[in-house]
XYZ file of C-alpha atoms in Angstrom:
648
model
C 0.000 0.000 0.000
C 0.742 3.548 -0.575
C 1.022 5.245 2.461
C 1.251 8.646 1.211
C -1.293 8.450 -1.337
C -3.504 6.630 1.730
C -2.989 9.613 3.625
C -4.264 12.351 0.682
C -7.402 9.747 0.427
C -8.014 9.801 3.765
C -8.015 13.381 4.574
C -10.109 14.084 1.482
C -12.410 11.583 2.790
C -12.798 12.994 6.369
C -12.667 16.743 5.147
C -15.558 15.777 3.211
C -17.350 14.015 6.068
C -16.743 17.012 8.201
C -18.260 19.878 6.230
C -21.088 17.558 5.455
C -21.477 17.100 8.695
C -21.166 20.563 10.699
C -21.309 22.805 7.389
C -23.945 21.355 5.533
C -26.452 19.181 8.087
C -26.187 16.380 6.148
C -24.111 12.601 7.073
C -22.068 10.592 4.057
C -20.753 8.400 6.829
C -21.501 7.052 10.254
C -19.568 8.321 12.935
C -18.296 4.586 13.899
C -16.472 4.644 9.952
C -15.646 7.975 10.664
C -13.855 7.212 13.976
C -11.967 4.387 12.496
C -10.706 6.394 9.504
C -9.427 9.378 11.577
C -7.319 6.806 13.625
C -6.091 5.290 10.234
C -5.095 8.819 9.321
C -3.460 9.126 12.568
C -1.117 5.992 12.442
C -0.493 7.028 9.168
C 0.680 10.228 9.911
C 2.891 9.261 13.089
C 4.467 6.338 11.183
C 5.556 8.296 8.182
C 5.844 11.936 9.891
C 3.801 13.043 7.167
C 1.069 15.337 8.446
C -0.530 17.285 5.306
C -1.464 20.761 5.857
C -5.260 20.164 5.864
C -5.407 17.400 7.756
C -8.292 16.593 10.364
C -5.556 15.742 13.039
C -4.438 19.735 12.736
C -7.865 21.427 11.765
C -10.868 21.510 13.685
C -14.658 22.795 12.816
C -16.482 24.241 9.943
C -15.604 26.669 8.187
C -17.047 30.059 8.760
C -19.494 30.958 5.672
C -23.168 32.400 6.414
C -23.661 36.319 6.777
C -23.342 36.591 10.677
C -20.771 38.667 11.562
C -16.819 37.259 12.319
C -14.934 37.672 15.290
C -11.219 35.780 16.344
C -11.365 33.847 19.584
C -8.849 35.680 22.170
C -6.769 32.001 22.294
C -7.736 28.888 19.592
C -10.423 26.999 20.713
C -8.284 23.545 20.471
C -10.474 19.974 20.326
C -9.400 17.053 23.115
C -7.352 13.879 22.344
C -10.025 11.009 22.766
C -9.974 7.412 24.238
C -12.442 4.445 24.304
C -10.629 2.767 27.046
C -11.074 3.230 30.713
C -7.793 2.045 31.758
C -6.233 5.249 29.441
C -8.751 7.360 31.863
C -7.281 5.996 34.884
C -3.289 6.255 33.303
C -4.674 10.023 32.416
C -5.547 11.416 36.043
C -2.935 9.017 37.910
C -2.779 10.533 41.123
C -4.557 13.405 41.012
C -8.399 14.508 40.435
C -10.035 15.072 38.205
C -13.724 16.161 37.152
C -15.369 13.756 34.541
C -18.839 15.112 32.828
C -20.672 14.826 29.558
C -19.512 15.763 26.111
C -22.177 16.926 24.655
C -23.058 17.520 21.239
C -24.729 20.480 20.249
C -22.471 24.324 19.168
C -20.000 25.281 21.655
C -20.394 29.272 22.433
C -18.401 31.363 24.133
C -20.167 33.606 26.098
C -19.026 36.746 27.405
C -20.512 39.260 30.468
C -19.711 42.767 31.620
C -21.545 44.713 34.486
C -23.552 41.731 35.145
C -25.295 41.957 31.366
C -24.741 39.384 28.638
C -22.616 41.824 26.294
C -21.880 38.940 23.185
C -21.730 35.368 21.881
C -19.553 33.844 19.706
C -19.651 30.340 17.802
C -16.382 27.703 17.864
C -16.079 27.977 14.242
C -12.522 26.679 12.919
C -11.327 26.970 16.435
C -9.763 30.485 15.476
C -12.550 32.397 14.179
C -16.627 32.483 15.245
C -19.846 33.928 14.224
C -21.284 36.547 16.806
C -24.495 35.255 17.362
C -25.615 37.290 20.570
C -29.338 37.878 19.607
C -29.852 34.352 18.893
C -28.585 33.010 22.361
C -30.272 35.934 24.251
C -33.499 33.699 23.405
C -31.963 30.602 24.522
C -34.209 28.754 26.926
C -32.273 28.660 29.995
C -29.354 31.347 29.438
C -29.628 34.611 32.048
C -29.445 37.432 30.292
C -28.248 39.191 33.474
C -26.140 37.992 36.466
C -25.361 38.981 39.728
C -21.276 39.344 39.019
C -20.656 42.777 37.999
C -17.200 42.125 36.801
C -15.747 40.606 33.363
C -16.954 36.812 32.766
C -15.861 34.867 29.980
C -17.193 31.093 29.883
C -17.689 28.442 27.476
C -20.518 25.998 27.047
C -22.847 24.023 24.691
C -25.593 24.970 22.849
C -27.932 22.337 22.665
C -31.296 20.725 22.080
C -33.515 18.026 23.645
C -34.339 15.427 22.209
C -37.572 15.459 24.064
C -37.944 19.090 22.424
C -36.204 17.771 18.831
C -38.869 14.969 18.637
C -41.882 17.709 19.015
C -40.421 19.886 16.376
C -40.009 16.961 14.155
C -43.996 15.980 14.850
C -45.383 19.452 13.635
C -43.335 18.596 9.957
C -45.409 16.212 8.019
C -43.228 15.976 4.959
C -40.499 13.069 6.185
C -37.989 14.628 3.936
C -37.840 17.769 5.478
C -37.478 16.290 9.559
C -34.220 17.229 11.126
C -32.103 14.320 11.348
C -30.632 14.454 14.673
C -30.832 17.059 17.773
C -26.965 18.571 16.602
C -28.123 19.582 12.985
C -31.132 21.486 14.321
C -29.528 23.152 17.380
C -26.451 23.963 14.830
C -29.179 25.904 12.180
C -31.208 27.189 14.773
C -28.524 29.169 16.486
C -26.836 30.251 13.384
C -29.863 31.839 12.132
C -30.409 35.423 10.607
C -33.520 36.032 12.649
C -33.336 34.827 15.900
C -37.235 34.663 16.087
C -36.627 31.132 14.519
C -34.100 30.631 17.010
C -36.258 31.330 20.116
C -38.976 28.729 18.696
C -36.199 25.860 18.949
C -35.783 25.676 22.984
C -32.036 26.277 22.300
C -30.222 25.538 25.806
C -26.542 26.761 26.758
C -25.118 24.348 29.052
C -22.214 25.914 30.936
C -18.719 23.381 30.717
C -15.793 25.768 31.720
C -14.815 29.568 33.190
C -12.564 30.943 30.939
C -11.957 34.427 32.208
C -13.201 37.082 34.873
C -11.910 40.050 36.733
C -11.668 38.102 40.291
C -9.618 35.132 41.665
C -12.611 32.472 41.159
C -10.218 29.392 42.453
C -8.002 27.069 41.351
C -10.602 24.295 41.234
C -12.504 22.744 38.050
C -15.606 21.901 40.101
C -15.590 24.803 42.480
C -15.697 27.369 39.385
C -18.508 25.080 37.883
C -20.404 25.331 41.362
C -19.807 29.211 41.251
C -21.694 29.359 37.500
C -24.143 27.632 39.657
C -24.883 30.432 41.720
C -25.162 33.042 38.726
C -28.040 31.289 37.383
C -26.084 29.167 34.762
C -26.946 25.446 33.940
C -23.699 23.709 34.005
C -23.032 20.227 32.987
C -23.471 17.059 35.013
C -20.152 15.837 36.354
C -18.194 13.753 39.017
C -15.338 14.012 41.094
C -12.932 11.316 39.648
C -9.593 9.303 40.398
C -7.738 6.342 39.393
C -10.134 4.401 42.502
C -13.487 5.588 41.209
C -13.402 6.664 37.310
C -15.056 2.534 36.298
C -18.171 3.124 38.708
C -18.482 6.963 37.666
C -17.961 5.871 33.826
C -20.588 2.956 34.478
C -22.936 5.995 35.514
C -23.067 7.983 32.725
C -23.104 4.646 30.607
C -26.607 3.963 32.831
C -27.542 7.472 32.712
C -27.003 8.113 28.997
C -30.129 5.422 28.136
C -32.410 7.868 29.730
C -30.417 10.779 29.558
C -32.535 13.827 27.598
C -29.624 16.224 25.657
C -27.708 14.856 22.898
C -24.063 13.093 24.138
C -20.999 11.488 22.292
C -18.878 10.753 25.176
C -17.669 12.125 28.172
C -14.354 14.533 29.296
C -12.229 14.372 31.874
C -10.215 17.114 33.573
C -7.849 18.045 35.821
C -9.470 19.600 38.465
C -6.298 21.743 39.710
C -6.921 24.292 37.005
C -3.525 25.731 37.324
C -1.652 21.731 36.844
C -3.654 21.389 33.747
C -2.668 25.111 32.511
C 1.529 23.969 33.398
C 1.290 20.697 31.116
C 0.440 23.159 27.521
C -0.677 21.892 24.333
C -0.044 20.127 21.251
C -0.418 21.680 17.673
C -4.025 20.460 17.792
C -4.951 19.178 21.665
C -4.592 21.009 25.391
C -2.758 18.481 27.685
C -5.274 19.423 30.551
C -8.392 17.419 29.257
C -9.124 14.140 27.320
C -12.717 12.957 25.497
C -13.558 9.278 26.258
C -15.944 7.888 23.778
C -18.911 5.336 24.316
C -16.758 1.712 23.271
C -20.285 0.828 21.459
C -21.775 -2.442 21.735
C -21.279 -4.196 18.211
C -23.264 -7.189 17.118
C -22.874 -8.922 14.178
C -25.650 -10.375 12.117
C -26.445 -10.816 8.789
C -28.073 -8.505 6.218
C -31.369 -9.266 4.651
C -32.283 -6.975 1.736
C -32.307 -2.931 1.621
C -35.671 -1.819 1.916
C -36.061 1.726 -0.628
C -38.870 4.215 0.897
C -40.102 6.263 -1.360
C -41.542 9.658 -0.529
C -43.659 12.815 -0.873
C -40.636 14.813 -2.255
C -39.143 11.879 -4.461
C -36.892 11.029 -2.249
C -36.078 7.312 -1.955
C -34.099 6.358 1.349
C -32.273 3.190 1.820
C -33.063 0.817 5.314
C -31.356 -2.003 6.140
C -32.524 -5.067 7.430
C -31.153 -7.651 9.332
C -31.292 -10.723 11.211
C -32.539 -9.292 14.625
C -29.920 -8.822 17.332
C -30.089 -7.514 21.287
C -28.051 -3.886 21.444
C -27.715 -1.759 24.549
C -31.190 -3.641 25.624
C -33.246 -3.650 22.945
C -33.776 -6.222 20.048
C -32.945 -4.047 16.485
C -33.753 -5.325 13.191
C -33.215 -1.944 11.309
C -30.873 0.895 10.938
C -31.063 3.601 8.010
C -28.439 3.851 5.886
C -29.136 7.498 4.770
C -28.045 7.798 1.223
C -27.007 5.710 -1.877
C -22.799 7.119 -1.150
C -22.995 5.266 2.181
C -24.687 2.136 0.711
C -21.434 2.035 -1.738
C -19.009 3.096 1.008
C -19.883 0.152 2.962
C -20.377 -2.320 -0.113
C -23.377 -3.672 0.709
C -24.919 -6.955 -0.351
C -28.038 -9.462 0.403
C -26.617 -11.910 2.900
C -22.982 -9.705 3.965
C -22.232 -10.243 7.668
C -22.780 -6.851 8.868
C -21.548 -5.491 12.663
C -24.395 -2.744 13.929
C -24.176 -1.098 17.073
C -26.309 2.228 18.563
C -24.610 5.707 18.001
C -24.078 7.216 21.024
C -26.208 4.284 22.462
C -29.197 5.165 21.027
C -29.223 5.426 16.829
C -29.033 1.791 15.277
C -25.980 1.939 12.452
C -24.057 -0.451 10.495
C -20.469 0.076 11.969
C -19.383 -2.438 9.314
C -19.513 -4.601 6.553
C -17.331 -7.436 6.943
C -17.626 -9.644 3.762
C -18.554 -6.756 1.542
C -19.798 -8.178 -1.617
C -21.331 -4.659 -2.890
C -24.210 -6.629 -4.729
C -26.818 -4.166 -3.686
C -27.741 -3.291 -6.892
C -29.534 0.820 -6.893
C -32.674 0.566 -7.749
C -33.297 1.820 -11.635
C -36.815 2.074 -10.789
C -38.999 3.552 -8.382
C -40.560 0.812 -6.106
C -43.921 2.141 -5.542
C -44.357 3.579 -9.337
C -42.237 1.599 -11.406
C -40.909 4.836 -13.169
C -37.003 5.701 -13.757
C -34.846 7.472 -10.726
C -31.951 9.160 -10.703
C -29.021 9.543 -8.828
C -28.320 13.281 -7.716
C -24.909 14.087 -6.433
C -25.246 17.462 -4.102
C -21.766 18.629 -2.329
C -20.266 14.931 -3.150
C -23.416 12.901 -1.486
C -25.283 10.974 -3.645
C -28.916 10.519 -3.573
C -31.853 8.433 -5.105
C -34.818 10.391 -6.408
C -38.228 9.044 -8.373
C -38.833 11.337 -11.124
C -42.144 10.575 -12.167
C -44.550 14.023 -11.007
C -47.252 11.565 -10.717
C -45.868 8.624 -8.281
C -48.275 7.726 -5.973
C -46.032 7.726 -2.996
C -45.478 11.645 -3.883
C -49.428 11.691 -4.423
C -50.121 10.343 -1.411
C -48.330 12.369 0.963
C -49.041 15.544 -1.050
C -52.562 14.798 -0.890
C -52.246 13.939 3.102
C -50.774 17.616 3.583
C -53.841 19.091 1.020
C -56.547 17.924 3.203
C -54.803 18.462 7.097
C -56.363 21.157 9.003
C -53.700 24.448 8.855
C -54.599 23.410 4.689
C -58.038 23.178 3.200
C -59.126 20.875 6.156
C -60.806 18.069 5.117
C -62.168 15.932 7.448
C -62.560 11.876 6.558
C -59.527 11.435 4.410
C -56.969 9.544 6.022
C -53.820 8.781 4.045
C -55.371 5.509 4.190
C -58.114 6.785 2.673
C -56.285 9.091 -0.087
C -54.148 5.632 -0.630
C -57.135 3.523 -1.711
C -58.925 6.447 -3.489
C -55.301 7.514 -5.742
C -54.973 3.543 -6.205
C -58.445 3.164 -7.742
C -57.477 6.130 -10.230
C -59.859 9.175 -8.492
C -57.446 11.073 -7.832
C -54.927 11.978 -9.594
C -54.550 16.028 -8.647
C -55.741 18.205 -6.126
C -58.745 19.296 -8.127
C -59.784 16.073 -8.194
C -60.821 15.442 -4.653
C -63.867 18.116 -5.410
C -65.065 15.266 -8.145
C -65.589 12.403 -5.931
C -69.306 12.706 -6.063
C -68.231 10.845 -9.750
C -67.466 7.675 -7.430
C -70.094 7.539 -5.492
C -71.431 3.894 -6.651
C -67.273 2.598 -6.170
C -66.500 4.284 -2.809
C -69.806 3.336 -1.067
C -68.990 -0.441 -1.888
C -65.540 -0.419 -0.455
C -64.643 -2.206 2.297
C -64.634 0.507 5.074
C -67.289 2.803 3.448
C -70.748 3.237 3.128
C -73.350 5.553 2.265
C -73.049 7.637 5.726
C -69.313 7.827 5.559
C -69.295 8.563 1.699
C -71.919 11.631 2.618
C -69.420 12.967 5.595
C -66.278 13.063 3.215
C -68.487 14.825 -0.074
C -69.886 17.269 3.382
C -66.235 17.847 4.274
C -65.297 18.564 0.340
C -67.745 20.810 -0.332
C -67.201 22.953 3.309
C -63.259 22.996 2.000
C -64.048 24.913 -0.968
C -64.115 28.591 0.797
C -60.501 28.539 1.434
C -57.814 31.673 2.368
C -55.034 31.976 0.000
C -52.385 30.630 3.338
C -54.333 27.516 3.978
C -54.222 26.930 -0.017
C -50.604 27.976 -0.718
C -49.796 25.477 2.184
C -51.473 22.382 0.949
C -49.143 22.621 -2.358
C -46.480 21.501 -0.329
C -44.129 23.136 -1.851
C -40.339 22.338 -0.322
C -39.718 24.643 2.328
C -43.349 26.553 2.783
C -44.873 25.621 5.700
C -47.635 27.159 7.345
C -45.937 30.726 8.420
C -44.347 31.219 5.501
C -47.655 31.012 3.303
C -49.031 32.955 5.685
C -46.342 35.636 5.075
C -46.192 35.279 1.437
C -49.707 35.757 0.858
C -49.758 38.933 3.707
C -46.423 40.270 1.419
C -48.110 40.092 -2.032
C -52.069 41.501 -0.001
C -53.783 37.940 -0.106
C -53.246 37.814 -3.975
C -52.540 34.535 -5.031
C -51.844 35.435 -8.788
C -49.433 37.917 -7.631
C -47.762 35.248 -5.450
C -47.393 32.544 -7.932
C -45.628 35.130 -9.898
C -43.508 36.337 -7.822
C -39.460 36.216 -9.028
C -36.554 34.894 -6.653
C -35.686 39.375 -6.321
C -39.020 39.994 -5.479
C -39.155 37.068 -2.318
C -35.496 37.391 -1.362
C -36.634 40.858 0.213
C -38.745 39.461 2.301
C -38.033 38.516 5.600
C -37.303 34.747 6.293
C -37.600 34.015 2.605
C -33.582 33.005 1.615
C -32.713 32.147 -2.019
C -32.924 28.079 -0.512
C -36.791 28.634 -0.236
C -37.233 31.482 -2.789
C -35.567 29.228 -5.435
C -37.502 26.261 -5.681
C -40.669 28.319 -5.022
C -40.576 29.848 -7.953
C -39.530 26.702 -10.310
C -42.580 25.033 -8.457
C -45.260 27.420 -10.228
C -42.974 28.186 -13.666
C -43.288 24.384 -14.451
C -46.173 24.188 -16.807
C -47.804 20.932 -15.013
C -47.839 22.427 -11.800
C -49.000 25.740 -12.993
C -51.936 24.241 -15.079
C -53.181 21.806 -12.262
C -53.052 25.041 -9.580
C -55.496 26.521 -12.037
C -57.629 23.578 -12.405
C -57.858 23.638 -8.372
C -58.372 27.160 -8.275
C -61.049 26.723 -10.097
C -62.734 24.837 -7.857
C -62.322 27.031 -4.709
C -63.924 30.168 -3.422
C -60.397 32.162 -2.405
C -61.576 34.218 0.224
C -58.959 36.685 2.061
C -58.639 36.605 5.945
C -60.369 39.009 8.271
C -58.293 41.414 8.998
C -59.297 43.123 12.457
C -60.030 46.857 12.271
C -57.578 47.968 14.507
C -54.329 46.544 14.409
C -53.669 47.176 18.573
C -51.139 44.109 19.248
C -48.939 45.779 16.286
C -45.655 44.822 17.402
C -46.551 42.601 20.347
C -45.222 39.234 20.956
C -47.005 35.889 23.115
C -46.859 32.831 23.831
C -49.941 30.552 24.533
C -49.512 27.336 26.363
C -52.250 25.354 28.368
C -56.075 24.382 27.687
C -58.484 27.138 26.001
C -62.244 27.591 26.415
C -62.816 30.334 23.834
C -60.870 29.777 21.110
C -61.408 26.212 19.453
C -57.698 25.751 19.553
C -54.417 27.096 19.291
C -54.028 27.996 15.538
C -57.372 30.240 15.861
C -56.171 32.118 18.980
C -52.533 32.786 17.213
C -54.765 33.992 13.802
C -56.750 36.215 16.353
C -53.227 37.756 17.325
C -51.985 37.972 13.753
C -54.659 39.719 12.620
C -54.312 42.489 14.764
C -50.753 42.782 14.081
C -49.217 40.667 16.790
C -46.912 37.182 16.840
C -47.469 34.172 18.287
C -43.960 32.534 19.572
C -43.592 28.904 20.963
C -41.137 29.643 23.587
C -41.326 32.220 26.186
C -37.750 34.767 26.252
C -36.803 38.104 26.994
C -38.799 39.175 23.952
C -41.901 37.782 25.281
C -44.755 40.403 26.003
C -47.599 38.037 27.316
C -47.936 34.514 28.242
C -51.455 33.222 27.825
C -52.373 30.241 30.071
C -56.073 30.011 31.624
C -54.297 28.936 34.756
C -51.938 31.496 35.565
C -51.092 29.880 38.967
C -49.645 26.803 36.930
C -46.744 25.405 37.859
C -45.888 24.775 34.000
C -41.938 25.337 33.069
C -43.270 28.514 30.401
C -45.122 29.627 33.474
C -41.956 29.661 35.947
C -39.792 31.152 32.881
C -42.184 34.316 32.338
C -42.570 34.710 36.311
C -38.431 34.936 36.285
C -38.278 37.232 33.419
C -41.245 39.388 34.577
C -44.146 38.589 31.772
C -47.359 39.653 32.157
C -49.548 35.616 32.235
C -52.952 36.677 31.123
C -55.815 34.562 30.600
C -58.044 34.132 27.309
C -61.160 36.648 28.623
C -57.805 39.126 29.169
C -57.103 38.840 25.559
C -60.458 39.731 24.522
C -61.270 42.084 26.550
C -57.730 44.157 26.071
C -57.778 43.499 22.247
C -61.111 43.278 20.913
């Protein structure tokens, strides 16, 4: 083998990896190939002293590139050396203490105080240079904006997001293409936003790791500075006391606790407590001497791979899933993993029957960590599996993907018809997806105007199994009641990629409830408006210049009565921002209490922050987390009658 030429391949490789990774949301690899690649590199690079200039080993995070403003880190943010073994922890702190905790994975910011205010916040970046991001973390969940330390503060910590909090965000996005992937990608978009209004509806969290600087003698000790963040108000990271006699049982913890365990973790870190010790020992070109990152030594099982499943979808998208011979990992039985994209199907040279080795990323994500007979006879499919029409491979920032190009799949019928009928769309009560399935399959539908012909089917649909005359009268009820419809709730229901209910909402506001002058809109005239980046703008406008979409909108348009929303006289909660959390007795439900507040001018948040104005909750005297959080930040909690009666 060709060790040099090795080495070019496998820092191509991992640079590639990386800026899909933190750069680009998107995974060509699983972290277990990853892992095992970057410690090729490394051998590599120690046995033949060659150590190329762009290395991973000497270059850490993405590379700043969005529009938020730059600013160099007082001393490079360096990464840790990392371990899977236990008995390297132990060699690591031999006689002295140390203060083991979670690594957690979400954006490290540096935060930075003066007079007891939050003054600015900065991003890791490369490790040299960040993005100031200040506005976005002052509407973290948990962060105090103001502390009682009057002096300079500098400290580092994680952003993060729950997973609790990732899987709710997830729920409200019906198209499966357009879910986040993990907890990381979302918390690393959300706080890197333009408008930090998107970032307050996340639940970002900052999670408080390390003291970097301040005007006073804070102590010489790890922990006790950690205890002192404590007592400004910060959340600071779970962590033990460790030595060489207790680091198995406090590393068997966090291996218990990580099962259950609600923010997103890779590993744990262990440093020296005596902050000054740590400081002596210096750095290498690339890691501090004072710290080192054990990761989770995952539980592999091998078994044997049955077919790849493809699962076609509403945007064409056609994801590969594995399955396998079922095996027990970390306490559960697993008999899938997803292996994300057509470039890692190849990487791993997949093929029916291959003993594969899975394990759970991080302990929790089924993967394939590897492919040990590799017979790459997985063959890509040329056709789509639910149509029968051709795909395509796309290749977008070296990650190839499958895609069914037929406009008229059923699996992209199905799922856009799902979306047509939901309730924040032209709300359609009695078809199911189920439904929609059997109706698309017996060849009613085959476009949205077509669910205001059904009446055509009435002898068909009332002798299928599951119907009857009643339910066939409910759905033509619900049809008919759908045909007054705003121009939001229509726009919506295209599902066009990337317009989901608030941004028809402001689209159709923009261009005054017109929807001719929306559909003809150019990428200038939506760029200007706020929240609508050439990513959306883009592949708006293709949606309505392509003749068969165009034609089809008019064919549904002329179906529907387009009527424009009620816009209250008075626009008195101009400027005014709430929140609305609890059970409501006036309003029907949420959506129509936030439309109540848009129409007069107002916003309707999902998180409560400094920016808050009101928190609506019936029960003011709740004991509700958005109910504590206003009561610590001051907000007004007013109940529903409140509303009305202060905004009429």
């Amino acid at each position: 083998m060709d060790k040099t030429k090795r080495i070019k391949e496998l820092v191509e490789l991992l640079n590639k990896a990386s800026k899909a990774y933190y750069q680009d949301a998107k995974e060509i690899m699983p972290n277990y190939e990853y892992d095992k690649l970057y410690d090729e590199l490394v051998s590599l690079e120690k046995e033949t002293g060659i150590v190329l200039a762009n290395s991973p080993t000497v270059n850490v995070g993405y590379e700043v590139l969005s529009e938020l403003p730059k600013e160099k880190h007082a001393s490079p943010m360096l990464s840790l050396d990392k371990t899977k073994e236990v008995d390297e922890l132990v060699a690591f702190v031999e006689d002295k203490e140390a203060v083991l905790s979670w690594k957690l994975d979400g954006l490290t910011i540096v935060l930075t105080y003066n007079n007891g205010t939050l003054e600015k916040a900065v991003t890791r970046g490369n490790g040299t240079v960040g993005e100031v991001v200040t506005a976005n973390a002052k509407t973290f969940k948990n962060i105090p904006v103001s502390i009682p330390y009057k002096g300079k503060l500098v400290l580092r910590g994680e952003a993060v997001i729950t997973y609790s909090d990732f899987e709710e965000i997830n729920k409200t996005i019906e198209d499966a293409d357009a879910k986040y992937k993990n907890p990381r990608n979302l918390c690393s978009g959300s706080v890197r936003q333009l408008d930090s209004s998107v970032t307050a509806e996340r639940n970002v969290r900052f999670i408080a790791f390390a003291l970097i600087e301040s005007d006073d003698d804070l102590g010489n000790s790890v922990n006790g500075q950690l205890n002192w963040l404590d007592e400004q108000g910060f959340e600071t990271v779970e962590r033990k006391m460790s030595n060489a006699s207790n680091m198995q049982e406090n590393v068997d913890y966090f291996a218990k606790a990580i099962q259950t365990y609600n923010y997103p973790s890779d590993g744990l870190v262990l440093v020296y407590d005596d902050i000054a010790y740590g400081l002596s020992l210096g750095t290498t070109a690339k890691f501090p001497r004072n710290g080192i990152a054990f990761k989770w030594q995952d539980e592999i099982a091998s078994t044997k791979l049955q077919y790849i499943e493809w699962s076609a979808s509403r945007t064409g998208l056609i994801n590969p899933v594995a399955v396998f011979d079922p095996v027990e990992l970390e306490g559960t039985t697993v008999s899938r993993a997803s292996v994300h994209n057509v470039s890692i199907v190849e990487e791993l040279e997949l093929g029916v029957g291959d003993e594969i080795e899975v394990y759970k990323a991080n302990m929790i994500i089924p993967q394939i960590a590897e492919n040990k007979t590799k017979s790459g006879t997985i063959e890509v499919p040329k056709v789509c599996p639910v149509c029968g029409e051709p795909t395509e491979i796309k290749n977008e920032l070296g990650v190839k993907t499958l895609h069914c190009v037929n406009p008229n799949c059923p699996a992209k019928n199905i799922k856009k018809f799902t979306l047509f009928v939901t309730r924040n769309a032209l709300n359609i009560e009695g078809l199911s997806e189920e439904t929609l399935e059997k109706f698309v399959d017996a060849g009613f539908i085959h476009e949205f105007a077509d669910i205001y012909h059904l009446d055509k089917y009435k002898d068909e649909i009332v002798t299928m199994e599951g119907f009857g005359e009643k339910s066939y009268e409910n759905i033509i009820e619900s049809v008919e009641n759908s045909r007054k419809a705003e121009p939001a709730a229509v726009l919506y229901g295209l599902g066009i990629p990337h317009i989901g209910v608030s941004n028809a909402k402001m689209l159709c506001k923009a261009f005054d409830e017109d929807l001719d002058k929306v559909r003809n809109a150019t990428v200038e005239d939506l760029v200007v408006i706020d929240g609508m980046a050439e990513k959306r703008a883009v592949p708006f406008v293709e949606y309505f210049q392509n003749k068969e979409n165009s034609d089809a909108f008019d064919r549904l348009l002329d179906e529907l009565e387009i009527v424009k929303p009620e816009v209250a006289s008075e626009q008195n909660m101009d400027g005014l921002s709430f929140v609305i959390t609890g059970s409501l007795n006036k309003f029907e439900n949420r959506d129509e209490l936030k439309r109540y507040i848009e129409d007069r001018g107002g916003s309707a948040k999902g998180s409560v922050s400094s920016a808050t104005n009101y928190l609506i909750n019936n029960d003011i005297n709740s004991n509700s987390s958005k109910n504590k959080r206003a009561k610590e930040l001051g907000i007004e909690i007013i109940t529903e009658d409140e509303v009305l009666s202060r905004w009429p």
